Amino acid sequence: MKSALFAVCLIVTSSVCLGAEPPTELTTSPIERQDANTVSDAVPVPQGVPATDGAAQLTLEGLQAARKKISESKELTDEVKTKVGEVYDKAIAQLTSATEFESKKQQYGQARTDVPNTLVKTKDLLAQQATVALPEAGPETTLAQAEQALAAARLALEEAKINVANWENEPKRRAERRTKIPEESSSAKQKLGEIDTQLGIAAPEGQAAELTQANRALLLAQQRALDSQIASNTEELLFYDAATDLLAARRDLAARQQATAEKVVEFWLQKVNDLRQKEAEAAKKEAIRAKEETT
């Protein structure tokens, strides 16, 4: 049916508009987890290895393999294995955050590169919405078909309303991020300085080599997570600066899609009411005829 296709197209168009936006901020950053994961000054790491090179060489697979090796060790005591395992778990969590920030940075960078093309496509969709024709319902349309089309139209309208709400709230969200990002980056840089200091402190005599290695891995993972967050924040701000016109176009498109969806709902609601009235009249005539035949 043309009605069903119309509703589906409306939903798909809304999805295209939202799909070009980079993901929202991560709910948990390495900075927020830093206090819980900080290595105590009582267990510093050895000097002599370039920190940047070490952070770049960290991988989740490598940390997980080291964690497994410790847990399966026959030489270490259970106490040491537990302590070292906990440090590796924290390092794995930090490196996971780092990879998430790195992915986010790439997405913002790609979105910024795509802004001109995305703006053109959004304006094309906006122009198309101005000439969208209402669905048609031929004389053969049944009440069941009309009710089904009305349900689909109402679903499309709800999707359009959500879309409008999201884009109406987006300027406020971005303004809040513009305020929050400098604070995040400043805090991250401060913590990086603290990590550099810890990386330069020699390990105490008698500390297990496995614990020393785990502590260093944690510090390097934290370092990479903070560096990645700063880079992601920078790319996020660049995207916001480049996408001002695009944001306005998306808000206009969302509003026009909602208006179109409302007209479609009105059309099918009227059609359903008309068909119900016709059925009621037909039933009434049938009842009268049946009564006359009985008489």
PDB file of C-alpha atoms in Angstrom:
ATOM      1  CA  MET A   1       0.000   0.000   0.000  1.00  0.00           C
ATOM      2  CA  LYS A   2       1.127   3.548  -0.677  1.00  0.00           C
ATOM      3  CA  SER A   3       0.344   4.485   2.920  1.00  0.00           C
ATOM      4  CA  ALA A   4       2.657   1.897   4.380  1.00  0.00           C
ATOM      5  CA  LEU A   5       5.449   2.935   2.052  1.00  0.00           C
ATOM      6  CA  PHE A   6       4.902   6.575   3.016  1.00  0.00           C
ATOM      7  CA  ALA A   7       5.216   5.838   6.723  1.00  0.00           C
ATOM      8  CA  VAL A   8       8.305   3.708   6.235  1.00  0.00           C
ATOM      9  CA  CYS A   9       9.953   6.389   4.115  1.00  0.00           C
ATOM     10  CA  LEU A  10       9.268   8.979   6.792  1.00  0.00           C
ATOM     11  CA  ILE A  11      10.922   6.851   9.470  1.00  0.00           C
ATOM     12  CA  VAL A  12      13.904   6.065   7.241  1.00  0.00           C
ATOM     13  CA  THR A  13      14.376   9.742   6.401  1.00  0.00           C
ATOM     14  CA  SER A  14      14.490  10.591  10.094  1.00  0.00           C
ATOM     15  CA  SER A  15      17.024   7.830  10.674  1.00  0.00           C
ATOM     16  CA  VAL A  16      19.275   9.168   7.911  1.00  0.00           C
ATOM     17  CA  CYS A  17      19.231  12.564   9.554  1.00  0.00           C
ATOM     18  CA  LEU A  18      20.248  11.194  12.933  1.00  0.00           C
ATOM     19  CA  GLY A  19      22.724   8.665  11.585  1.00  0.00           C
ATOM     20  CA  ALA A  20      25.268  11.259  10.471  1.00  0.00           C
ATOM     21  CA  GLU A  21      25.767  12.567  14.000  1.00  0.00           C
ATOM     22  CA  PRO A  22      28.753  11.305  15.989  1.00  0.00           C
ATOM     23  CA  PRO A  23      27.978   9.332  19.107  1.00  0.00           C
ATOM     24  CA  THR A  24      27.270  11.058  22.380  1.00  0.00           C
ATOM     25  CA  GLU A  25      29.945  11.341  25.023  1.00  0.00           C
ATOM     26  CA  LEU A  26      31.087   8.279  26.919  1.00  0.00           C
ATOM     27  CA  THR A  27      29.339   8.005  30.251  1.00  0.00           C
ATOM     28  CA  THR A  28      32.521   7.002  32.089  1.00  0.00           C
ATOM     29  CA  SER A  29      35.855   8.577  31.288  1.00  0.00           C
ATOM     30  CA  PRO A  30      39.309   7.476  32.420  1.00  0.00           C
ATOM     31  CA  ILE A  31      39.544  10.680  34.443  1.00  0.00           C
ATOM     32  CA  GLU A  32      36.504   9.659  36.471  1.00  0.00           C
ATOM     33  CA  ARG A  33      38.034   6.254  37.155  1.00  0.00           C
ATOM     34  CA  GLN A  34      41.490   7.645  37.833  1.00  0.00           C
ATOM     35  CA  ASP A  35      41.191   7.962  41.599  1.00  0.00           C
ATOM     36  CA  ALA A  36      40.102   4.357  41.985  1.00  0.00           C
ATOM     37  CA  ASN A  37      42.920   3.114  39.760  1.00  0.00           C
ATOM     38  CA  THR A  38      45.855   5.253  40.868  1.00  0.00           C
ATOM     39  CA  VAL A  39      48.899   3.212  41.859  1.00  0.00           C
ATOM     40  CA  SER A  40      50.022   3.889  45.390  1.00  0.00           C
ATOM     41  CA  ASP A  41      53.274   5.782  45.886  1.00  0.00           C
ATOM     42  CA  ALA A  42      54.396   2.802  47.934  1.00  0.00           C
ATOM     43  CA  VAL A  43      54.656   0.670  44.789  1.00  0.00           C
ATOM     44  CA  PRO A  44      56.340   2.880  42.158  1.00  0.00           C
ATOM     45  CA  VAL A  45      57.591   1.608  38.817  1.00  0.00           C
ATOM     46  CA  PRO A  46      61.159   1.425  37.481  1.00  0.00           C
ATOM     47  CA  GLN A  47      62.854   4.125  35.453  1.00  0.00           C
ATOM     48  CA  GLY A  48      64.564   3.904  32.108  1.00  0.00           C
ATOM     49  CA  VAL A  49      61.787   3.058  29.613  1.00  0.00           C
ATOM     50  CA  PRO A  50      60.313   5.855  27.433  1.00  0.00           C
ATOM     51  CA  ALA A  51      56.718   6.315  28.588  1.00  0.00           C
ATOM     52  CA  THR A  52      55.244   7.313  25.228  1.00  0.00           C
ATOM     53  CA  ASP A  53      56.671   4.298  23.434  1.00  0.00           C
ATOM     54  CA  GLY A  54      55.417   1.974  26.148  1.00  0.00           C
ATOM     55  CA  ALA A  55      51.880   3.389  26.034  1.00  0.00           C
ATOM     56  CA  ALA A  56      51.725   3.017  22.264  1.00  0.00           C
ATOM     57  CA  GLN A  57      52.804  -0.622  22.484  1.00  0.00           C
ATOM     58  CA  LEU A  58      50.061  -1.600  24.941  1.00  0.00           C
ATOM     59  CA  THR A  59      47.315  -3.830  23.571  1.00  0.00           C
ATOM     60  CA  LEU A  60      44.263  -5.394  25.191  1.00  0.00           C
ATOM     61  CA  GLU A  61      45.407  -8.805  24.024  1.00  0.00           C
ATOM     62  CA  GLY A  62      48.829  -8.301  25.592  1.00  0.00           C
ATOM     63  CA  LEU A  63      47.417  -7.176  28.930  1.00  0.00           C
ATOM     64  CA  GLN A  64      44.912 -10.022  29.002  1.00  0.00           C
ATOM     65  CA  ALA A  65      47.667 -12.523  28.211  1.00  0.00           C
ATOM     66  CA  ALA A  66      49.826 -11.096  31.010  1.00  0.00           C
ATOM     67  CA  ARG A  67      46.852 -11.277  33.371  1.00  0.00           C
ATOM     68  CA  LYS A  68      46.265 -14.912  32.476  1.00  0.00           C
ATOM     69  CA  LYS A  69      49.935 -15.789  32.892  1.00  0.00           C
ATOM     70  CA  ILE A  70      49.914 -14.354  36.396  1.00  0.00           C
ATOM     71  CA  SER A  71      46.759 -16.216  37.402  1.00  0.00           C
ATOM     72  CA  GLU A  72      48.253 -19.511  36.154  1.00  0.00           C
ATOM     73  CA  SER A  73      51.690 -18.980  37.745  1.00  0.00           C
ATOM     74  CA  LYS A  74      52.987 -21.764  39.976  1.00  0.00           C
ATOM     75  CA  GLU A  75      55.771 -19.675  41.519  1.00  0.00           C
ATOM     76  CA  LEU A  76      53.760 -16.723  42.892  1.00  0.00           C
ATOM     77  CA  THR A  77      51.742 -16.800  46.091  1.00  0.00           C
ATOM     78  CA  ASP A  78      47.992 -16.365  45.980  1.00  0.00           C
ATOM     79  CA  GLU A  79      48.334 -12.970  47.643  1.00  0.00           C
ATOM     80  CA  VAL A  80      50.731 -11.690  44.994  1.00  0.00           C
ATOM     81  CA  LYS A  81      48.667 -13.163  42.166  1.00  0.00           C
ATOM     82  CA  THR A  82      45.551 -11.448  43.505  1.00  0.00           C
ATOM     83  CA  LYS A  83      47.299  -8.092  43.866  1.00  0.00           C
ATOM     84  CA  VAL A  84      48.928  -8.239  40.437  1.00  0.00           C
ATOM     85  CA  GLY A  85      45.696  -9.456  38.827  1.00  0.00           C
ATOM     86  CA  GLU A  86      43.779  -6.493  40.226  1.00  0.00           C
ATOM     87  CA  VAL A  87      46.339  -4.082  38.796  1.00  0.00           C
ATOM     88  CA  TYR A  88      46.081  -5.702  35.372  1.00  0.00           C
ATOM     89  CA  ASP A  89      42.286  -5.532  35.525  1.00  0.00           C
ATOM     90  CA  LYS A  90      42.527  -1.779  36.094  1.00  0.00           C
ATOM     91  CA  ALA A  91      45.014  -1.446  33.248  1.00  0.00           C
ATOM     92  CA  ILE A  92      42.679  -3.333  30.921  1.00  0.00           C
ATOM     93  CA  ALA A  93      39.796  -1.012  31.887  1.00  0.00           C
ATOM     94  CA  GLN A  94      41.936   2.062  31.190  1.00  0.00           C
ATOM     95  CA  LEU A  95      43.114   0.761  27.834  1.00  0.00           C
ATOM     96  CA  THR A  96      39.518  -0.035  26.905  1.00  0.00           C
ATOM     97  CA  SER A  97      38.616   3.585  27.632  1.00  0.00           C
ATOM     98  CA  ALA A  98      41.566   4.707  25.523  1.00  0.00           C
ATOM     99  CA  THR A  99      40.394   2.709  22.509  1.00  0.00           C
ATOM    100  CA  GLU A 100      36.860   4.084  22.947  1.00  0.00           C
ATOM    101  CA  PHE A 101      38.157   7.655  22.936  1.00  0.00           C
ATOM    102  CA  GLU A 102      40.335   6.909  19.909  1.00  0.00           C
ATOM    103  CA  SER A 103      37.318   5.534  18.040  1.00  0.00           C
ATOM    104  CA  LYS A 104      35.267   8.532  19.053  1.00  0.00           C
ATOM    105  CA  LYS A 105      37.968  10.895  17.792  1.00  0.00           C
ATOM    106  CA  GLN A 106      37.964   9.168  14.418  1.00  0.00           C
ATOM    107  CA  GLN A 107      34.183   9.412  14.190  1.00  0.00           C
ATOM    108  CA  TYR A 108      34.178  13.122  14.974  1.00  0.00           C
ATOM    109  CA  GLY A 109      36.971  13.670  12.478  1.00  0.00           C
ATOM    110  CA  GLN A 110      35.105  11.794   9.754  1.00  0.00           C
ATOM    111  CA  ALA A 111      31.884  13.641  10.535  1.00  0.00           C
ATOM    112  CA  ARG A 112      33.716  16.972  10.274  1.00  0.00           C
ATOM    113  CA  THR A 113      35.109  15.972   6.884  1.00  0.00           C
ATOM    114  CA  ASP A 114      31.623  14.956   5.742  1.00  0.00           C
ATOM    115  CA  VAL A 115      29.905  18.172   6.891  1.00  0.00           C
ATOM    116  CA  PRO A 116      29.694  19.803   3.414  1.00  0.00           C
ATOM    117  CA  ASN A 117      28.187  16.703   1.760  1.00  0.00           C
ATOM    118  CA  THR A 118      25.894  16.010   4.705  1.00  0.00           C
ATOM    119  CA  LEU A 119      24.626  19.594   4.597  1.00  0.00           C
ATOM    120  CA  VAL A 120      23.799  19.279   0.899  1.00  0.00           C
ATOM    121  CA  LYS A 121      21.919  16.021   1.489  1.00  0.00           C
ATOM    122  CA  THR A 122      20.021  17.486   4.428  1.00  0.00           C
ATOM    123  CA  LYS A 123      18.936  20.507   2.388  1.00  0.00           C
ATOM    124  CA  ASP A 124      17.812  18.188  -0.420  1.00  0.00           C
ATOM    125  CA  LEU A 125      15.662  16.239   2.041  1.00  0.00           C
ATOM    126  CA  LEU A 126      14.285  19.510   3.362  1.00  0.00           C
ATOM    127  CA  ALA A 127      13.268  20.553  -0.149  1.00  0.00           C
ATOM    128  CA  GLN A 128      11.659  17.172  -0.778  1.00  0.00           C
ATOM    129  CA  GLN A 129       9.565  17.481   2.368  1.00  0.00           C
ATOM    130  CA  ALA A 130       7.981  20.649   0.967  1.00  0.00           C
ATOM    131  CA  THR A 131       6.499  18.692  -1.935  1.00  0.00           C
ATOM    132  CA  VAL A 132       5.547  15.454  -0.181  1.00  0.00           C
ATOM    133  CA  ALA A 133       2.074  14.351  -1.279  1.00  0.00           C
ATOM    134  CA  LEU A 134      -0.405  12.837   1.120  1.00  0.00           C
ATOM    135  CA  PRO A 135      -1.119   9.116   0.752  1.00  0.00           C
ATOM    136  CA  GLU A 136      -4.033   7.887  -1.311  1.00  0.00           C
ATOM    137  CA  ALA A 137      -6.821   5.515  -0.381  1.00  0.00           C
ATOM    138  CA  GLY A 138      -8.857   4.036  -3.199  1.00  0.00           C
ATOM    139  CA  PRO A 139     -12.490   2.904  -2.960  1.00  0.00           C
ATOM    140  CA  GLU A 140     -11.286  -0.673  -2.453  1.00  0.00           C
ATOM    141  CA  THR A 141      -9.525   0.240   0.826  1.00  0.00           C
ATOM    142  CA  THR A 142     -11.008  -1.731   3.700  1.00  0.00           C
ATOM    143  CA  LEU A 143     -11.448  -0.594   7.281  1.00  0.00           C
ATOM    144  CA  ALA A 144      -8.772  -3.060   8.433  1.00  0.00           C
ATOM    145  CA  GLN A 145      -6.305  -1.679   5.904  1.00  0.00           C
ATOM    146  CA  ALA A 146      -7.052   1.894   6.909  1.00  0.00           C
ATOM    147  CA  GLU A 147      -6.618   1.066  10.600  1.00  0.00           C
ATOM    148  CA  GLN A 148      -3.287  -0.595   9.839  1.00  0.00           C
ATOM    149  CA  ALA A 149      -2.142   2.462   7.893  1.00  0.00           C
ATOM    150  CA  LEU A 150      -3.254   4.727  10.758  1.00  0.00           C
ATOM    151  CA  ALA A 151      -1.213   2.697  13.251  1.00  0.00           C
ATOM    152  CA  ALA A 152       1.866   2.969  11.027  1.00  0.00           C
ATOM    153  CA  ALA A 153       1.327   6.717  10.601  1.00  0.00           C
ATOM    154  CA  ARG A 154       1.051   7.219  14.346  1.00  0.00           C
ATOM    155  CA  LEU A 155       4.287   5.286  14.862  1.00  0.00           C
ATOM    156  CA  ALA A 156       6.017   7.489  12.286  1.00  0.00           C
ATOM    157  CA  LEU A 157       4.683  10.579  14.064  1.00  0.00           C
ATOM    158  CA  GLU A 158       6.089   9.427  17.407  1.00  0.00           C
ATOM    159  CA  GLU A 159       9.475   8.843  15.768  1.00  0.00           C
ATOM    160  CA  ALA A 160       9.313  12.321  14.230  1.00  0.00           C
ATOM    161  CA  LYS A 161       8.499  13.911  17.597  1.00  0.00           C
ATOM    162  CA  ILE A 162      11.473  12.190  19.215  1.00  0.00           C
ATOM    163  CA  ASN A 163      13.652  13.380  16.348  1.00  0.00           C
ATOM    164  CA  VAL A 164      12.481  16.965  16.829  1.00  0.00           C
ATOM    165  CA  ALA A 165      13.091  16.823  20.585  1.00  0.00           C
ATOM    166  CA  ASN A 166      16.615  15.491  20.046  1.00  0.00           C
ATOM    167  CA  TRP A 167      17.598  18.208  17.606  1.00  0.00           C
ATOM    168  CA  GLU A 168      15.932  20.952  19.636  1.00  0.00           C
ATOM    169  CA  ASN A 169      18.018  19.892  22.648  1.00  0.00           C
ATOM    170  CA  GLU A 170      21.253  19.552  20.667  1.00  0.00           C
ATOM    171  CA  PRO A 171      22.350  23.236  20.817  1.00  0.00           C
ATOM    172  CA  LYS A 172      22.054  23.189  24.610  1.00  0.00           C
ATOM    173  CA  ARG A 173      23.979  19.907  24.849  1.00  0.00           C
ATOM    174  CA  ARG A 174      26.772  21.241  22.656  1.00  0.00           C
ATOM    175  CA  ALA A 175      26.957  24.467  24.659  1.00  0.00           C
ATOM    176  CA  GLU A 176      27.369  22.414  27.834  1.00  0.00           C
ATOM    177  CA  ARG A 177      30.084  20.336  26.189  1.00  0.00           C
ATOM    178  CA  ARG A 178      31.931  23.487  25.104  1.00  0.00           C
ATOM    179  CA  THR A 179      32.034  24.489  28.759  1.00  0.00           C
ATOM    180  CA  LYS A 180      32.905  21.058  30.091  1.00  0.00           C
ATOM    181  CA  ILE A 181      35.573  20.037  27.570  1.00  0.00           C
ATOM    182  CA  PRO A 182      38.227  22.606  28.640  1.00  0.00           C
ATOM    183  CA  GLU A 183      37.787  21.475  32.240  1.00  0.00           C
ATOM    184  CA  GLU A 184      38.148  17.817  31.244  1.00  0.00           C
ATOM    185  CA  SER A 185      41.246  18.475  29.166  1.00  0.00           C
ATOM    186  CA  SER A 186      42.859  20.605  31.851  1.00  0.00           C
ATOM    187  CA  SER A 187      42.274  17.915  34.467  1.00  0.00           C
ATOM    188  CA  ALA A 188      43.640  15.272  32.099  1.00  0.00           C
ATOM    189  CA  LYS A 189      46.827  17.260  31.498  1.00  0.00           C
ATOM    190  CA  GLN A 190      47.345  17.644  35.236  1.00  0.00           C
ATOM    191  CA  LYS A 191      46.961  13.912  35.760  1.00  0.00           C
ATOM    192  CA  LEU A 192      49.385  13.248  32.921  1.00  0.00           C
ATOM    193  CA  GLY A 193      51.970  15.286  34.786  1.00  0.00           C
ATOM    194  CA  GLU A 194      51.384  13.195  37.896  1.00  0.00           C
ATOM    195  CA  ILE A 195      51.795   9.998  35.900  1.00  0.00           C
ATOM    196  CA  ASP A 196      55.066  11.247  34.399  1.00  0.00           C
ATOM    197  CA  THR A 197      56.337  11.788  37.937  1.00  0.00           C
ATOM    198  CA  GLN A 198      55.304   8.298  39.020  1.00  0.00           C
ATOM    199  CA  LEU A 199      56.932   6.754  35.974  1.00  0.00           C
ATOM    200  CA  GLY A 200      60.226   8.334  37.013  1.00  0.00           C
ATOM    201  CA  ILE A 201      60.246   6.838  40.516  1.00  0.00           C
ATOM    202  CA  ALA A 202      62.312   3.703  41.019  1.00  0.00           C
ATOM    203  CA  ALA A 203      60.636   0.563  42.325  1.00  0.00           C
ATOM    204  CA  PRO A 204      61.433  -0.334  45.953  1.00  0.00           C
ATOM    205  CA  GLU A 205      63.834  -3.158  46.648  1.00  0.00           C
ATOM    206  CA  GLY A 206      62.241  -6.522  47.136  1.00  0.00           C
ATOM    207  CA  GLN A 207      59.108  -5.776  45.122  1.00  0.00           C
ATOM    208  CA  ALA A 208      58.040  -8.644  42.883  1.00  0.00           C
ATOM    209  CA  ALA A 209      59.014  -8.061  39.274  1.00  0.00           C
ATOM    210  CA  GLU A 210      55.520  -9.093  38.180  1.00  0.00           C
ATOM    211  CA  LEU A 211      53.947  -6.384  40.353  1.00  0.00           C
ATOM    212  CA  THR A 212      56.412  -3.794  39.109  1.00  0.00           C
ATOM    213  CA  GLN A 213      55.553  -4.675  35.513  1.00  0.00           C
ATOM    214  CA  ALA A 214      51.803  -4.555  36.212  1.00  0.00           C
ATOM    215  CA  ASN A 215      52.083  -1.165  37.919  1.00  0.00           C
ATOM    216  CA  ARG A 216      53.926   0.242  34.933  1.00  0.00           C
ATOM    217  CA  ALA A 217      51.341  -1.178  32.538  1.00  0.00           C
ATOM    218  CA  LEU A 218      48.588   0.519  34.535  1.00  0.00           C
ATOM    219  CA  LEU A 219      50.328   3.881  34.482  1.00  0.00           C
ATOM    220  CA  LEU A 220      50.967   3.629  30.752  1.00  0.00           C
ATOM    221  CA  ALA A 221      47.337   2.630  30.130  1.00  0.00           C
ATOM    222  CA  GLN A 222      46.143   5.609  32.146  1.00  0.00           C
ATOM    223  CA  GLN A 223      48.522   7.827  30.200  1.00  0.00           C
ATOM    224  CA  ARG A 224      47.173   6.614  26.885  1.00  0.00           C
ATOM    225  CA  ALA A 225      43.558   6.987  28.018  1.00  0.00           C
ATOM    226  CA  LEU A 226      44.153  10.598  29.065  1.00  0.00           C
ATOM    227  CA  ASP A 227      46.029  11.446  25.855  1.00  0.00           C
ATOM    228  CA  SER A 228      43.204   9.888  23.835  1.00  0.00           C
ATOM    229  CA  GLN A 229      40.561  11.811  25.734  1.00  0.00           C
ATOM    230  CA  ILE A 230      42.326  15.124  25.119  1.00  0.00           C
ATOM    231  CA  ALA A 231      42.609  14.347  21.394  1.00  0.00           C
ATOM    232  CA  SER A 232      38.953  13.285  21.218  1.00  0.00           C
ATOM    233  CA  ASN A 233      37.828  16.455  22.993  1.00  0.00           C
ATOM    234  CA  THR A 234      39.787  18.588  20.546  1.00  0.00           C
ATOM    235  CA  GLU A 235      38.213  16.871  17.550  1.00  0.00           C
ATOM    236  CA  GLU A 236      34.759  17.174  19.092  1.00  0.00           C
ATOM    237  CA  LEU A 237      35.084  20.966  19.394  1.00  0.00           C
ATOM    238  CA  LEU A 238      36.345  21.214  15.815  1.00  0.00           C
ATOM    239  CA  PHE A 239      33.283  19.304  14.634  1.00  0.00           C
ATOM    240  CA  TYR A 240      30.918  21.623  16.510  1.00  0.00           C
ATOM    241  CA  ASP A 241      32.585  24.648  14.929  1.00  0.00           C
ATOM    242  CA  ALA A 242      32.239  23.157  11.451  1.00  0.00           C
ATOM    243  CA  ALA A 243      28.664  21.908  11.829  1.00  0.00           C
ATOM    244  CA  THR A 244      26.756  25.063  12.871  1.00  0.00           C
ATOM    245  CA  ASP A 245      24.828  25.377   9.595  1.00  0.00           C
ATOM    246  CA  LEU A 246      24.271  21.625   9.474  1.00  0.00           C
ATOM    247  CA  LEU A 247      22.703  21.643  12.913  1.00  0.00           C
ATOM    248  CA  ALA A 248      20.254  24.361  11.894  1.00  0.00           C
ATOM    249  CA  ALA A 249      19.315  22.458   8.734  1.00  0.00           C
ATOM    250  CA  ARG A 250      18.720  19.260  10.673  1.00  0.00           C
ATOM    251  CA  ARG A 251      16.447  21.037  13.125  1.00  0.00           C
ATOM    252  CA  ASP A 252      14.429  22.496  10.233  1.00  0.00           C
ATOM    253  CA  LEU A 253      14.188  19.109   8.564  1.00  0.00           C
ATOM    254  CA  ALA A 254      13.037  17.407  11.758  1.00  0.00           C
ATOM    255  CA  ALA A 255      10.303  20.021  12.271  1.00  0.00           C
ATOM    256  CA  ARG A 256       9.073  19.670   8.694  1.00  0.00           C
ATOM    257  CA  GLN A 257       9.041  15.874   8.951  1.00  0.00           C
ATOM    258  CA  GLN A 258       6.884  16.100  12.060  1.00  0.00           C
ATOM    259  CA  ALA A 259       4.451  18.430  10.296  1.00  0.00           C
ATOM    260  CA  THR A 260       4.178  15.987   7.392  1.00  0.00           C
ATOM    261  CA  ALA A 261       3.670  13.061   9.765  1.00  0.00           C
ATOM    262  CA  GLU A 262       0.852  14.913  11.516  1.00  0.00           C
ATOM    263  CA  LYS A 263      -0.943  15.447   8.189  1.00  0.00           C
ATOM    264  CA  VAL A 264      -0.635  11.746   7.370  1.00  0.00           C
ATOM    265  CA  VAL A 265      -2.150  10.792  10.720  1.00  0.00           C
ATOM    266  CA  GLU A 266      -5.033  13.221  10.149  1.00  0.00           C
ATOM    267  CA  PHE A 267      -5.664  11.745   6.699  1.00  0.00           C
ATOM    268  CA  TRP A 268      -5.864   8.152   7.895  1.00  0.00           C
ATOM    269  CA  LEU A 269      -7.850   9.059  10.985  1.00  0.00           C
ATOM    270  CA  GLN A 270     -10.472  10.691   8.806  1.00  0.00           C
ATOM    271  CA  LYS A 271     -10.467   7.699   6.465  1.00  0.00           C
ATOM    272  CA  VAL A 272     -10.946   5.259   9.357  1.00  0.00           C
ATOM    273  CA  ASN A 273     -13.828   7.317  10.744  1.00  0.00           C
ATOM    274  CA  ASP A 274     -15.510   7.450   7.323  1.00  0.00           C
ATOM    275  CA  LEU A 275     -15.210   3.697   6.820  1.00  0.00           C
ATOM    276  CA  ARG A 276     -16.500   2.985  10.321  1.00  0.00           C
ATOM    277  CA  GLN A 277     -19.499   5.192   9.675  1.00  0.00           C
ATOM    278  CA  LYS A 278     -20.186   3.415   6.393  1.00  0.00           C
ATOM    279  CA  GLU A 279     -19.984   0.038   8.101  1.00  0.00           C
ATOM    280  CA  ALA A 280     -22.332   1.219  10.821  1.00  0.00           C
ATOM    281  CA  GLU A 281     -24.838   2.463   8.257  1.00  0.00           C
ATOM    282  CA  ALA A 282     -24.577  -0.770   6.294  1.00  0.00           C
ATOM    283  CA  ALA A 283     -25.137  -2.800   9.453  1.00  0.00           C
ATOM    284  CA  LYS A 284     -28.161  -0.704  10.338  1.00  0.00           C
ATOM    285  CA  LYS A 285     -29.699  -1.215   6.881  1.00  0.00           C
ATOM    286  CA  GLU A 286     -29.029  -4.943   7.098  1.00  0.00           C
ATOM    287  CA  ALA A 287     -30.762  -5.104  10.464  1.00  0.00           C
ATOM    288  CA  ILE A 288     -33.814  -3.305   9.072  1.00  0.00           C
ATOM    289  CA  ARG A 289     -33.936  -5.601   6.046  1.00  0.00           C
ATOM    290  CA  ALA A 290     -33.656  -8.697   8.211  1.00  0.00           C
ATOM    291  CA  LYS A 291     -36.486  -7.468  10.429  1.00  0.00           C
ATOM    292  CA  GLU A 292     -38.703  -6.794   7.438  1.00  0.00           C
ATOM    293  CA  GLU A 293     -38.067 -10.271   6.060  1.00  0.00           C
ATOM    294  CA  THR A 294     -38.944 -11.815   9.409  1.00  0.00           C
ATOM    295  CA  THR A 295     -42.188  -9.821   9.580  1.00  0.00           C
TER     296      THR A 295
END
